[in-house]
Coordinates of C-alpha atoms in Angstrom, one line a residue:
M1 CA -136.2 -19.2 -40.4
N2 CA -137.5 -15.6 -39.9
I3 CA -141.1 -16.9 -39.1
D4 CA -143.3 -17.6 -36.1
F5 CA -142.8 -21.4 -35.7
V6 CA -145.6 -21.6 -33.0
A7 CA -148.1 -19.8 -35.2
H8 CA -147.4 -22.0 -38.1
A9 CA -147.4 -25.1 -35.9
G10 CA -144.2 -26.3 -37.5
T11 CA -140.9 -27.6 -36.5
V12 CA -137.4 -26.8 -37.7
W13 CA -137.4 -30.1 -39.6
T14 CA -140.7 -29.5 -41.5
V15 CA -139.7 -25.9 -42.3
V16 CA -136.0 -26.0 -43.2
G17 CA -135.0 -29.6 -42.6
S18 CA -134.5 -30.5 -46.3
V19 CA -132.4 -27.4 -46.8
I20 CA -130.2 -28.2 -43.8
L21 CA -129.8 -31.8 -45.0
A22 CA -128.9 -30.6 -48.5
Y23 CA -126.4 -28.3 -47.0
G24 CA -124.7 -31.2 -45.1
V25 CA -124.7 -33.4 -48.2
A26 CA -123.3 -30.6 -50.3
R27 CA -120.4 -30.1 -47.8
V28 CA -119.6 -33.8 -47.7
G29 CA -119.9 -34.0 -51.5
A30 CA -117.5 -31.1 -52.0
T31 CA -114.9 -32.8 -49.9
L32 CA -115.5 -36.2 -51.5
F33 CA -115.4 -35.0 -55.1
G34 CA -112.4 -32.8 -54.4
E35 CA -110.4 -35.7 -53.1
L36 CA -111.6 -37.9 -55.9
R37 CA -110.5 -35.3 -58.4
N38 CA -107.1 -35.2 -56.8
A39 CA -106.7 -38.9 -56.9
I40 CA -107.7 -39.2 -60.6
F41 CA -105.6 -36.2 -61.6
A42 CA -102.5 -37.7 -59.8
S43 CA -102.5 -40.5 -62.4
V44 CA -102.9 -38.1 -65.3
A45 CA -100.2 -35.7 -64.1
Q46 CA -97.6 -38.4 -63.2
K47 CA -98.0 -40.2 -66.6
A48 CA -97.5 -36.8 -68.3
I49 CA -94.4 -36.1 -66.2
R50 CA -93.0 -39.6 -66.8
S51 CA -93.6 -39.3 -70.6
V52 CA -91.9 -35.9 -71.0
A53 CA -89.0 -36.8 -68.6
L54 CA -88.4 -40.0 -70.5
N55 CA -88.5 -38.2 -73.9
V56 CA -86.0 -35.6 -72.7
F57 CA -83.7 -38.2 -71.2
E58 CA -83.7 -40.3 -74.4
H59 CA -83.0 -37.1 -76.4
L60 CA -80.1 -36.3 -74.2
L61 CA -78.6 -39.7 -74.7
K62 CA -78.9 -39.3 -78.5
L63 CA -77.0 -36.0 -78.5
D64 CA -73.5 -36.0 -79.7
L65 CA -70.4 -36.1 -77.5
N66 CA -69.7 -32.4 -78.0
F67 CA -72.9 -31.5 -76.1
H68 CA -72.1 -33.7 -73.2
L69 CA -68.5 -32.5 -73.0
S70 CA -69.7 -28.9 -72.6
R71 CA -72.7 -29.6 -70.4
Q72 CA -73.0 -28.7 -66.7
T73 CA -74.3 -31.8 -65.0
G74 CA -75.7 -30.0 -61.9
G75 CA -77.6 -27.3 -63.7
L76 CA -78.9 -29.8 -66.3
S77 CA -80.3 -32.2 -63.7
R78 CA -81.9 -29.2 -61.8
A79 CA -83.5 -27.9 -65.0
I80 CA -85.1 -31.4 -65.7
D81 CA -86.3 -31.6 -62.2
R82 CA -88.0 -28.2 -62.2
G83 CA -89.4 -28.6 -65.7
T84 CA -91.2 -31.9 -64.9
K85 CA -92.6 -30.4 -61.7
G86 CA -93.8 -27.4 -63.8
I87 CA -95.8 -29.7 -66.1
S88 CA -97.8 -31.0 -63.1
F89 CA -98.5 -27.5 -61.9
I90 CA -99.6 -26.3 -65.4
L91 CA -102.1 -29.1 -65.7
S92 CA -103.5 -28.8 -62.2
S93 CA -103.8 -25.0 -62.3
M94 CA -105.6 -24.9 -65.7
I95 CA -108.1 -27.6 -64.7
F96 CA -108.6 -26.9 -61.0
H97 CA -108.1 -23.1 -60.8
V98 CA -108.2 -21.0 -63.9
L99 CA -111.4 -22.6 -65.4
P100 CA -113.3 -22.8 -62.0
I101 CA -112.3 -19.2 -61.1
T102 CA -113.7 -17.9 -64.5
L103 CA -116.9 -19.9 -63.9
E104 CA -117.2 -18.5 -60.4
I105 CA -116.8 -14.9 -61.4
G106 CA -119.4 -15.3 -64.1
L107 CA -121.9 -16.9 -61.6
V108 CA -121.4 -14.2 -59.0
C109 CA -121.8 -11.4 -61.6
G110 CA -125.0 -13.1 -62.8
V111 CA -126.5 -13.5 -59.3
L112 CA -125.7 -9.9 -58.4
T113 CA -127.2 -8.6 -61.7
Y114 CA -130.4 -10.7 -61.3
N115 CA -131.0 -9.8 -57.6
Y116 CA -129.7 -6.3 -57.2
G117 CA -129.2 -4.7 -60.6
S118 CA -126.3 -4.2 -63.0
Q119 CA -124.5 -1.6 -60.9
F120 CA -123.3 -4.3 -58.4
A121 CA -122.3 -6.6 -61.3
A122 CA -120.4 -3.7 -63.0
V123 CA -118.4 -3.0 -59.8
T124 CA -117.6 -6.7 -59.5
F125 CA -116.6 -7.0 -63.1
F126 CA -114.3 -3.9 -63.2
T127 CA -112.8 -5.0 -59.8
M128 CA -111.9 -8.4 -61.3
L129 CA -110.5 -6.7 -64.4
A130 CA -108.4 -4.3 -62.4
Y131 CA -107.3 -7.1 -60.0
T132 CA -106.3 -9.3 -62.9
M133 CA -104.4 -6.6 -64.9
F134 CA -102.5 -5.5 -61.8
T135 CA -101.6 -9.1 -61.0
I136 CA -100.4 -9.9 -64.6
K137 CA -98.4 -6.7 -64.9
T138 CA -96.7 -7.0 -61.5
T139 CA -96.0 -10.7 -62.0
S140 CA -94.5 -10.1 -65.4
W141 CA -92.2 -7.5 -63.8
R142 CA -91.3 -10.0 -61.1
T143 CA -90.4 -12.8 -63.6
Q144 CA -86.9 -11.4 -64.2
F145 CA -86.1 -11.9 -60.5
R146 CA -87.2 -15.6 -60.8
K147 CA -85.1 -16.0 -63.9
D148 CA -82.1 -14.6 -62.0
A149 CA -82.8 -16.9 -59.1
N150 CA -83.0 -20.0 -61.4
T151 CA -79.7 -19.0 -63.0
A152 CA -78.0 -18.7 -59.6
D153 CA -79.6 -21.9 -58.4
N154 CA -78.3 -23.8 -61.5
R155 CA -74.9 -22.3 -61.0
A156 CA -74.8 -23.3 -57.3
A157 CA -75.9 -26.8 -58.2
T158 CA -73.3 -27.1 -60.9
V159 CA -70.5 -25.9 -58.5
A160 CA -71.7 -28.3 -55.8
V161 CA -71.9 -31.4 -58.1
D162 CA -68.6 -30.5 -59.8
S163 CA -66.8 -30.1 -56.5
L164 CA -68.2 -33.4 -55.1
I165 CA -67.4 -35.3 -58.2
N166 CA -63.8 -33.9 -58.2
Y167 CA -63.4 -34.3 -54.4
E168 CA -59.9 -35.7 -54.7
A169 CA -58.7 -32.9 -56.9
V170 CA -60.1 -30.4 -54.3
K171 CA -58.2 -32.2 -51.5
Y172 CA -54.9 -32.6 -53.5
F173 CA -54.6 -28.9 -54.0
N174 CA -56.1 -27.7 -50.7
N175 CA -58.8 -25.7 -52.5
E176 CA -61.7 -26.4 -50.1
A177 CA -61.9 -22.7 -49.3
Y178 CA -61.9 -21.7 -52.9
Q179 CA -64.7 -24.1 -53.8
A180 CA -66.7 -22.9 -50.8
K181 CA -66.1 -19.3 -52.0
I182 CA -67.4 -19.8 -55.5
Y183 CA -70.3 -21.9 -54.1
D184 CA -71.1 -19.0 -51.6
K185 CA -71.0 -16.5 -54.5
A186 CA -73.7 -18.4 -56.4
L187 CA -75.7 -18.7 -53.2
A188 CA -75.3 -15.0 -52.6
Q189 CA -76.7 -14.3 -56.0
Y190 CA -79.6 -16.7 -55.3
E191 CA -80.2 -14.9 -51.9
D192 CA -80.3 -11.5 -53.6
S193 CA -82.8 -12.7 -56.2
S194 CA -84.9 -14.4 -53.6
I195 CA -85.1 -11.3 -51.4
K196 CA -86.3 -9.3 -54.5
I197 CA -88.9 -12.0 -55.1
A198 CA -90.2 -11.8 -51.6
T199 CA -90.2 -8.0 -51.5
S200 CA -92.0 -7.7 -54.8
L201 CA -94.5 -10.4 -53.6
S202 CA -95.3 -8.1 -50.7
L203 CA -96.0 -5.3 -53.1
L204 CA -98.2 -7.6 -55.2
N205 CA -100.2 -8.7 -52.2
T206 CA -100.6 -5.1 -50.9
G207 CA -101.9 -3.9 -54.3
Q208 CA -104.3 -6.8 -54.6
S209 CA -105.6 -6.1 -51.1
V210 CA -106.2 -2.4 -51.9
I211 CA -108.1 -3.2 -55.1
F212 CA -110.3 -5.8 -53.5
T213 CA -111.0 -3.9 -50.3
S214 CA -111.9 -0.8 -52.2
A215 CA -114.4 -2.7 -54.3
L216 CA -115.8 -4.4 -51.2
T217 CA -116.2 -1.1 -49.4
A218 CA -118.0 0.5 -52.4
M219 CA -120.4 -2.5 -52.7
M220 CA -121.2 -2.5 -49.0
Y221 CA -121.9 1.3 -49.2
M222 CA -124.2 0.7 -52.1
A223 CA -126.0 -2.1 -50.3
A224 CA -126.3 0.0 -47.1
Q225 CA -128.0 2.7 -49.1
G226 CA -130.4 0.1 -50.5
V227 CA -131.3 -1.0 -46.9
A228 CA -131.8 2.6 -45.8
A229 CA -134.0 3.2 -48.8
G230 CA -136.0 0.1 -48.1
T231 CA -135.2 -1.6 -51.4
L232 CA -132.9 -4.1 -49.8
T233 CA -133.0 -6.1 -46.6
V234 CA -130.3 -6.8 -44.1
G235 CA -130.2 -10.3 -45.6
D236 CA -129.4 -8.8 -49.0
L237 CA -126.6 -6.8 -47.4
V238 CA -125.1 -10.0 -45.9
M239 CA -125.6 -11.8 -49.2
V240 CA -123.7 -9.1 -51.2
N241 CA -120.9 -9.3 -48.6
Q242 CA -120.7 -13.1 -48.8
L243 CA -120.8 -13.2 -52.6
V244 CA -117.9 -10.7 -52.8
F245 CA -115.9 -12.5 -50.1
Q246 CA -116.6 -15.7 -52.0
L247 CA -114.5 -14.3 -54.8
S248 CA -111.7 -13.3 -52.5
V249 CA -110.3 -16.8 -52.1
P250 CA -110.1 -17.7 -55.8
L251 CA -108.8 -14.1 -56.6
N252 CA -106.1 -14.4 -54.0
F253 CA -105.2 -17.7 -55.4
L254 CA -105.3 -16.3 -58.9
G255 CA -102.2 -14.2 -58.1
T256 CA -100.4 -17.3 -56.9
V257 CA -101.5 -19.4 -59.8
Y258 CA -100.4 -16.8 -62.4
R259 CA -97.1 -16.3 -60.7
E260 CA -96.4 -20.0 -60.5
L261 CA -97.8 -20.5 -64.0
R262 CA -95.2 -18.1 -65.4
Q263 CA -92.5 -19.8 -63.3
S264 CA -93.6 -23.2 -64.5
L265 CA -93.6 -22.0 -68.1
L266 CA -90.1 -20.7 -67.7
D267 CA -89.0 -24.1 -66.2
M268 CA -90.8 -26.0 -69.0
E269 CA -89.2 -23.7 -71.6
T270 CA -85.7 -24.7 -70.3
L271 CA -86.7 -28.3 -70.3
F272 CA -88.2 -28.3 -73.8
N273 CA -85.2 -26.3 -75.1
L274 CA -83.1 -29.3 -74.3
Q275 CA -85.3 -31.2 -76.7
K276 CA -84.7 -28.6 -79.4
V277 CA -81.0 -29.2 -79.3
N278 CA -80.3 -30.9 -82.7
V279 CA -78.9 -34.4 -82.7
G280 CA -75.7 -34.0 -84.6
I281 CA -75.2 -37.6 -85.4
V282 CA -78.2 -39.1 -87.2
E283 CA -78.6 -42.2 -89.4
K284 CA -80.1 -42.1 -92.8
P285 CA -83.8 -43.3 -93.2
N286 CA -84.0 -47.1 -93.5
A287 CA -80.3 -47.4 -93.1
P288 CA -79.2 -51.1 -93.4
P289 CA -77.3 -52.8 -90.6
L290 CA -73.6 -53.1 -90.8
E291 CA -72.5 -56.4 -92.5
L292 CA -69.1 -57.6 -91.3
T293 CA -66.9 -60.0 -93.2
N294 CA -63.4 -59.6 -91.8
G295 CA -63.6 -56.2 -90.2
T296 CA -61.2 -54.2 -92.4
I297 CA -61.3 -50.5 -91.6
T298 CA -60.4 -47.9 -94.2
F299 CA -59.8 -44.1 -93.7
E300 CA -60.0 -42.3 -97.0
N301 CA -58.7 -38.7 -97.1
V302 CA -60.3 -37.9 -93.7
T303 CA -60.2 -34.4 -92.4
F304 CA -61.7 -33.5 -89.0
G305 CA -61.2 -31.0 -86.2
Y306 CA -63.1 -30.4 -82.9
H307 CA -62.8 -26.7 -83.7
P308 CA -62.8 -25.2 -87.3
D309 CA -59.5 -23.4 -86.7
R310 CA -57.7 -26.5 -85.3
P311 CA -57.9 -29.6 -87.5
I312 CA -56.8 -32.8 -85.9
L313 CA -56.8 -35.2 -88.9
K314 CA -55.7 -33.7 -92.2
N315 CA -56.4 -35.7 -95.3
A316 CA -55.5 -38.9 -93.4
S317 CA -55.6 -42.2 -95.4
F318 CA -54.7 -45.6 -94.0
V319 CA -56.1 -49.2 -93.7
I320 CA -56.5 -51.2 -90.5
P321 CA -56.6 -54.9 -91.7
G322 CA -59.3 -57.1 -90.4
G323 CA -58.9 -60.1 -88.2
V324 CA -55.4 -59.1 -86.9
K325 CA -53.8 -57.0 -84.3
S326 CA -53.0 -53.4 -85.4
A327 CA -51.7 -50.4 -83.5
I328 CA -51.8 -46.7 -83.9
V329 CA -49.0 -44.7 -82.3
G330 CA -47.7 -41.2 -82.5
P331 CA -47.0 -38.0 -80.5
S332 CA -49.7 -36.5 -78.3
G333 CA -52.2 -34.6 -80.3
S334 CA -51.6 -36.5 -83.5
G335 CA -55.2 -37.8 -83.6
K336 CA -54.9 -41.3 -82.2
S337 CA -58.0 -41.2 -79.9
T338 CA -59.8 -39.1 -82.5
V339 CA -59.7 -42.2 -84.9
L340 CA -61.8 -44.1 -82.4
R341 CA -64.3 -41.3 -81.8
L342 CA -64.8 -41.0 -85.6
L343 CA -65.1 -44.7 -86.1
F344 CA -67.7 -44.9 -83.3
R345 CA -69.5 -41.9 -84.9
F346 CA -69.3 -39.7 -81.8
Y347 CA -68.5 -37.2 -84.6
D348 CA -68.8 -37.2 -88.4
V349 CA -65.9 -36.4 -90.6
E350 CA -65.7 -33.1 -92.4
E351 CA -64.2 -34.5 -95.5
G352 CA -63.4 -38.0 -96.8
R353 CA -65.1 -41.1 -95.5
I354 CA -64.6 -44.1 -93.2
L355 CA -65.3 -47.6 -94.4
I356 CA -65.8 -50.9 -92.6
D357 CA -65.6 -53.8 -95.1
G358 CA -66.4 -51.3 -97.9
Q359 CA -69.4 -49.8 -96.2
D360 CA -69.5 -46.1 -95.3
I361 CA -70.3 -45.9 -91.7
R362 CA -72.6 -42.9 -92.3
D363 CA -74.8 -45.2 -94.5
V364 CA -75.4 -48.0 -92.0
N365 CA -77.6 -48.4 -89.0
L366 CA -76.0 -46.6 -86.0
E367 CA -76.9 -49.2 -83.4
S368 CA -75.4 -52.1 -85.5
L369 CA -72.2 -50.1 -86.0
R370 CA -71.7 -49.4 -82.3
R371 CA -72.7 -52.9 -81.4
A372 CA -69.9 -54.2 -83.6
I373 CA -67.2 -52.1 -81.8
G374 CA -66.0 -52.8 -78.3
V375 CA -63.9 -50.2 -76.6
V376 CA -61.6 -50.0 -73.6
P377 CA -61.3 -46.1 -73.2
Q378 CA -58.4 -44.3 -71.8
D379 CA -60.5 -43.0 -68.9
T380 CA -62.6 -45.9 -67.7
P381 CA -66.2 -44.7 -66.9
L382 CA -67.8 -46.7 -64.1
F383 CA -71.3 -46.5 -62.5
N384 CA -71.7 -46.0 -58.8
D385 CA -72.9 -49.6 -58.4
T386 CA -71.5 -53.1 -57.8
I387 CA -68.6 -54.7 -59.6
E388 CA -70.9 -57.3 -61.0
H389 CA -73.2 -54.6 -62.5
N390 CA -70.2 -52.7 -64.0
V391 CA -68.9 -55.9 -65.6
R392 CA -72.3 -57.1 -66.8
Y393 CA -72.8 -53.7 -68.4
G394 CA -70.8 -55.0 -71.4
R395 CA -73.8 -57.3 -72.2
M396 CA -76.8 -56.9 -69.8
D397 CA -78.3 -60.3 -70.8
A398 CA -75.1 -62.2 -69.9
T399 CA -75.3 -65.1 -67.4
A400 CA -73.5 -65.0 -64.1
E401 CA -71.1 -67.7 -65.4
E402 CA -70.2 -65.5 -68.5
V403 CA -69.6 -62.5 -66.3
R404 CA -67.2 -64.4 -64.1
R405 CA -65.4 -65.9 -67.0
A406 CA -64.9 -62.5 -68.5
A407 CA -63.5 -61.2 -65.2
E408 CA -61.2 -64.3 -65.1
R409 CA -59.8 -63.5 -68.6
A410 CA -59.2 -59.9 -67.6
K411 CA -57.2 -61.1 -64.6
I412 CA -59.4 -59.4 -62.0
D413 CA -61.3 -62.4 -60.6
K414 CA -58.8 -63.0 -57.8
L415 CA -59.1 -59.4 -56.6
I416 CA -62.9 -59.5 -56.6
N417 CA -63.0 -62.8 -54.7
D418 CA -60.6 -61.3 -52.1
L419 CA -62.8 -58.3 -51.4
P420 CA -65.1 -58.6 -48.3
D421 CA -68.3 -58.1 -50.4
G422 CA -66.9 -59.8 -53.5
W423 CA -69.0 -59.2 -56.6
N424 CA -71.3 -56.9 -54.5
T425 CA -68.6 -54.4 -53.8
T426 CA -69.6 -50.9 -54.7
V427 CA -67.0 -49.1 -56.8
G428 CA -68.1 -45.6 -55.8
E429 CA -68.7 -42.4 -57.9
R430 CA -66.8 -42.9 -61.2
G431 CA -65.0 -45.9 -59.6
M432 CA -63.1 -43.8 -57.1
M433 CA -63.0 -46.6 -54.5
I434 CA -60.8 -48.8 -56.7
S435 CA -57.4 -48.2 -58.3
G436 CA -56.7 -47.1 -61.8
G437 CA -55.4 -50.6 -62.7
E438 CA -58.5 -52.3 -61.3
K439 CA -60.7 -49.9 -63.3
Q440 CA -58.9 -50.8 -66.5
R441 CA -59.2 -54.5 -65.9
L442 CA -63.0 -54.0 -65.2
A443 CA -63.1 -52.2 -68.6
V444 CA -61.3 -55.0 -70.3
S445 CA -63.7 -57.6 -68.7
R446 CA -66.6 -55.6 -70.0
L447 CA -65.1 -55.6 -73.5
I448 CA -64.6 -59.4 -73.4
L449 CA -68.2 -59.8 -72.3
K450 CA -69.5 -57.7 -75.1
N451 CA -67.7 -60.0 -77.5
A452 CA -67.6 -57.4 -80.3
P453 CA -65.9 -58.4 -83.6
V454 CA -63.9 -55.1 -83.7
M455 CA -62.0 -54.1 -80.5
F456 CA -60.3 -50.8 -79.6
F457 CA -57.9 -50.5 -76.8
D458 CA -57.1 -46.8 -75.9
E459 CA -54.2 -47.0 -73.5
A460 CA -55.9 -50.0 -72.0
T461 CA -53.0 -51.0 -69.8
S462 CA -51.4 -47.7 -68.9
A463 CA -52.3 -48.0 -65.2
L464 CA -51.1 -51.6 -64.7
D465 CA -47.9 -52.9 -63.4
T466 CA -45.6 -54.7 -65.8
H467 CA -46.4 -58.2 -64.6
T468 CA -50.2 -57.8 -64.7
E469 CA -49.9 -56.0 -68.0
Q470 CA -48.0 -58.9 -69.5
L471 CA -50.5 -61.5 -68.3
L472 CA -53.4 -59.4 -69.5
M473 CA -51.9 -58.8 -72.9
Q474 CA -51.3 -62.5 -73.3
N475 CA -55.0 -63.1 -72.7
I476 CA -56.1 -60.4 -75.0
N477 CA -53.7 -61.6 -77.7
S478 CA -55.1 -65.1 -77.4
I479 CA -58.6 -63.8 -77.9
I480 CA -57.5 -61.9 -81.0
R481 CA -55.7 -64.9 -82.5
E482 CA -58.3 -67.6 -81.6
Q483 CA -61.3 -65.7 -82.9
E484 CA -59.6 -63.6 -85.6
R485 CA -60.9 -60.3 -84.2
T486 CA -60.0 -56.9 -85.6
S487 CA -58.2 -55.2 -82.8
V488 CA -56.7 -51.7 -82.7
F489 CA -54.3 -50.6 -79.9
I490 CA -53.7 -47.0 -79.2
A491 CA -50.6 -46.9 -77.0
H492 CA -47.7 -44.8 -75.8
R493 CA -45.8 -47.8 -74.3
L494 CA -44.5 -49.4 -77.5
R495 CA -43.6 -52.7 -75.8
T496 CA -47.3 -53.5 -75.6
I497 CA -47.8 -53.3 -79.4
F498 CA -44.4 -54.4 -80.9
D499 CA -46.0 -57.7 -81.9
S500 CA -48.8 -56.1 -83.9
D501 CA -49.3 -57.2 -87.5
K502 CA -49.5 -53.6 -88.6
I503 CA -48.4 -50.4 -86.8
I504 CA -49.7 -47.0 -88.1
V505 CA -47.7 -44.0 -87.1
L506 CA -49.6 -40.7 -87.1
K507 CA -48.0 -37.3 -87.0
G508 CA -49.5 -33.9 -87.7
G509 CA -52.9 -35.4 -88.4
S510 CA -51.9 -37.9 -91.1
M511 CA -50.1 -41.2 -91.5
A512 CA -46.4 -40.8 -91.5
E513 CA -45.3 -44.4 -91.5
H514 CA -46.8 -47.9 -91.4
G515 CA -45.5 -51.5 -91.2
T516 CA -44.5 -54.1 -88.7
H517 CA -42.2 -53.4 -85.8
S518 CA -39.1 -54.7 -87.5
E519 CA -39.9 -52.9 -90.8
L520 CA -40.4 -49.6 -89.0
L521 CA -37.1 -50.0 -87.1
D522 CA -35.3 -50.6 -90.4
K523 CA -36.8 -47.4 -91.7
D524 CA -35.1 -45.5 -88.8
G525 CA -37.9 -42.9 -88.8
I526 CA -40.4 -41.6 -86.3
Y527 CA -41.3 -45.0 -84.8
A528 CA -37.7 -46.0 -84.5
G529 CA -36.9 -42.8 -82.7
M530 CA -39.8 -43.3 -80.2
W531 CA -38.7 -46.9 -79.7
H532 CA -35.1 -46.1 -78.9
A533 CA -36.1 -43.2 -76.6
Q534 CA -38.3 -45.5 -74.6
E535 CA -35.7 -48.3 -74.5
R536 CA -33.2 -45.9 -73.1
M537 CA -35.7 -44.6 -70.5
E538 CA -36.6 -48.2 -69.5
F539 CA -32.9 -49.1 -69.3
V540 CA -32.2 -46.2 -67.0
E541 CA -35.3 -47.2 -64.9
D542 CA -34.2 -50.9 -64.8
E543 CA -30.6 -49.9 -63.8
G544 CA -31.9 -47.6 -61.1
K545 CA -34.2 -50.4 -59.7
R546 CA -31.3 -52.8 -59.8
A547 CA -29.0 -50.4 -57.9
R548 CA -31.7 -49.8 -55.3
D549 CA -32.2 -53.5 -54.8
E550 CA -28.5 -54.1 -54.3
L551 CA -28.3 -51.2 -51.9
E552 CA -31.2 -52.7 -49.9
Q553 CA -29.5 -56.1 -49.8
L554 CA -26.3 -54.5 -48.5
R555 CA -28.2 -52.7 -45.7
K556 CA -29.9 -56.0 -44.7
L557 CA -26.5 -57.7 -44.5
E558 CA -25.0 -54.9 -42.4
A559 CA -28.0 -55.0 -40.1
S560 CA -27.6 -58.8 -39.7
D561 CA -23.8 -58.4 -38.9

């Protein structure tokens, strides 16, 4: 526009109109294509995040029980969350920042070399090199602070989740102050690391600014010398200034990108390390499905321990007959619940083998094995969902009528119908909003709905009153007898299993006795001692209850007189 418009008889439109129009179109295009890029990339990034998160989640569900017993739920969920977010940042930074910045630096150096000579391009190149090296070195030094912050963040999340899940225990023992103290300790460590991150970031920004400003000052001095010598115009001076400033935005962002890139890689490393945890329980390639005939379970010389120095089962051999009711009893720590965990293949035996109808459970398809076994565990796991969902979990494709029939057989239908929200009642975290007996009956209804040919009851009625226990056991026994199911009861209360067709007594990790109730009493061994001890205890409890009832009646009579 530095011309005499009157002399040239031109207008702004005829002289520079196309350039102005192109400028406006370019600005609109930059915005339009930038937003279009973001919209398209959102689909790519979210699909990648979904795919990785699903793979990690499926892998976690495949890991053995030992991993999940030792995990920290809060830290684990936080690691997955940060790792999936890191994937999105890695993809976007590489596509939208690293490659464009590299291209832009190359273009600026080319323009400066072409118009003003290699000295301007050399200053630009070495500035970029110094800037990048300083950024990388400083960011690498700062990475440890971020690792410490992540560790403290995981610890704080673990303490918070653990405290909230075990809310009742915290209240029972008045340990609110203690839980707050250890939570604050983790927060203090996070605070300290975060302050170091912020302080070191200020150092990084200051160093970047010094490097860039020094280069800009040197180039402006060189351009001013060119103007003074008449080799450059004022427009050239402005152009050099603008080109260098054009690099300031991506360079400033380069520091952020590299810092977040390192952080995202750390988060992703934690995430992918979860996938590197080996699955302890794997099935053989092309393993055939389990074929059941009568459901006979055989333990042959089984040795197993959760820790190498403390074996639970020692060369244990016994047979659980199919199609009948059996029981496993014994002192605490004798390996009763371990039998179930081994049969379900939460763990594999160290020595010996476990057979179902003559098939080694390590040789059959894992899904078919677990589908054939129904379990009422000692501690009933429930989802924070409705009662209907928790019962239906036994078989997700069951009809509403089948769900209600299972609840009826488990003697919990009346309770459900009496609740204000009925089947839509939420049971709370781990079922904390219902009683222990109600949780056990929900677990039994799930088992009935699953309709598995082999059923395990691990202290399935320990939280029930005597009357409800008797009614529930009558129903369970009728299911066993009618459908000839293999059922195994692990119990401390011997009255619930005295009618079993076979009772196996474990002691010290191996079978000490076996037989029917009457046969074991005649042997006058371990089982007989346990039975007589419980009978005496129950007699004392019954006598005490009778005496309390009589005393209460006397008080009522005196009050009426």
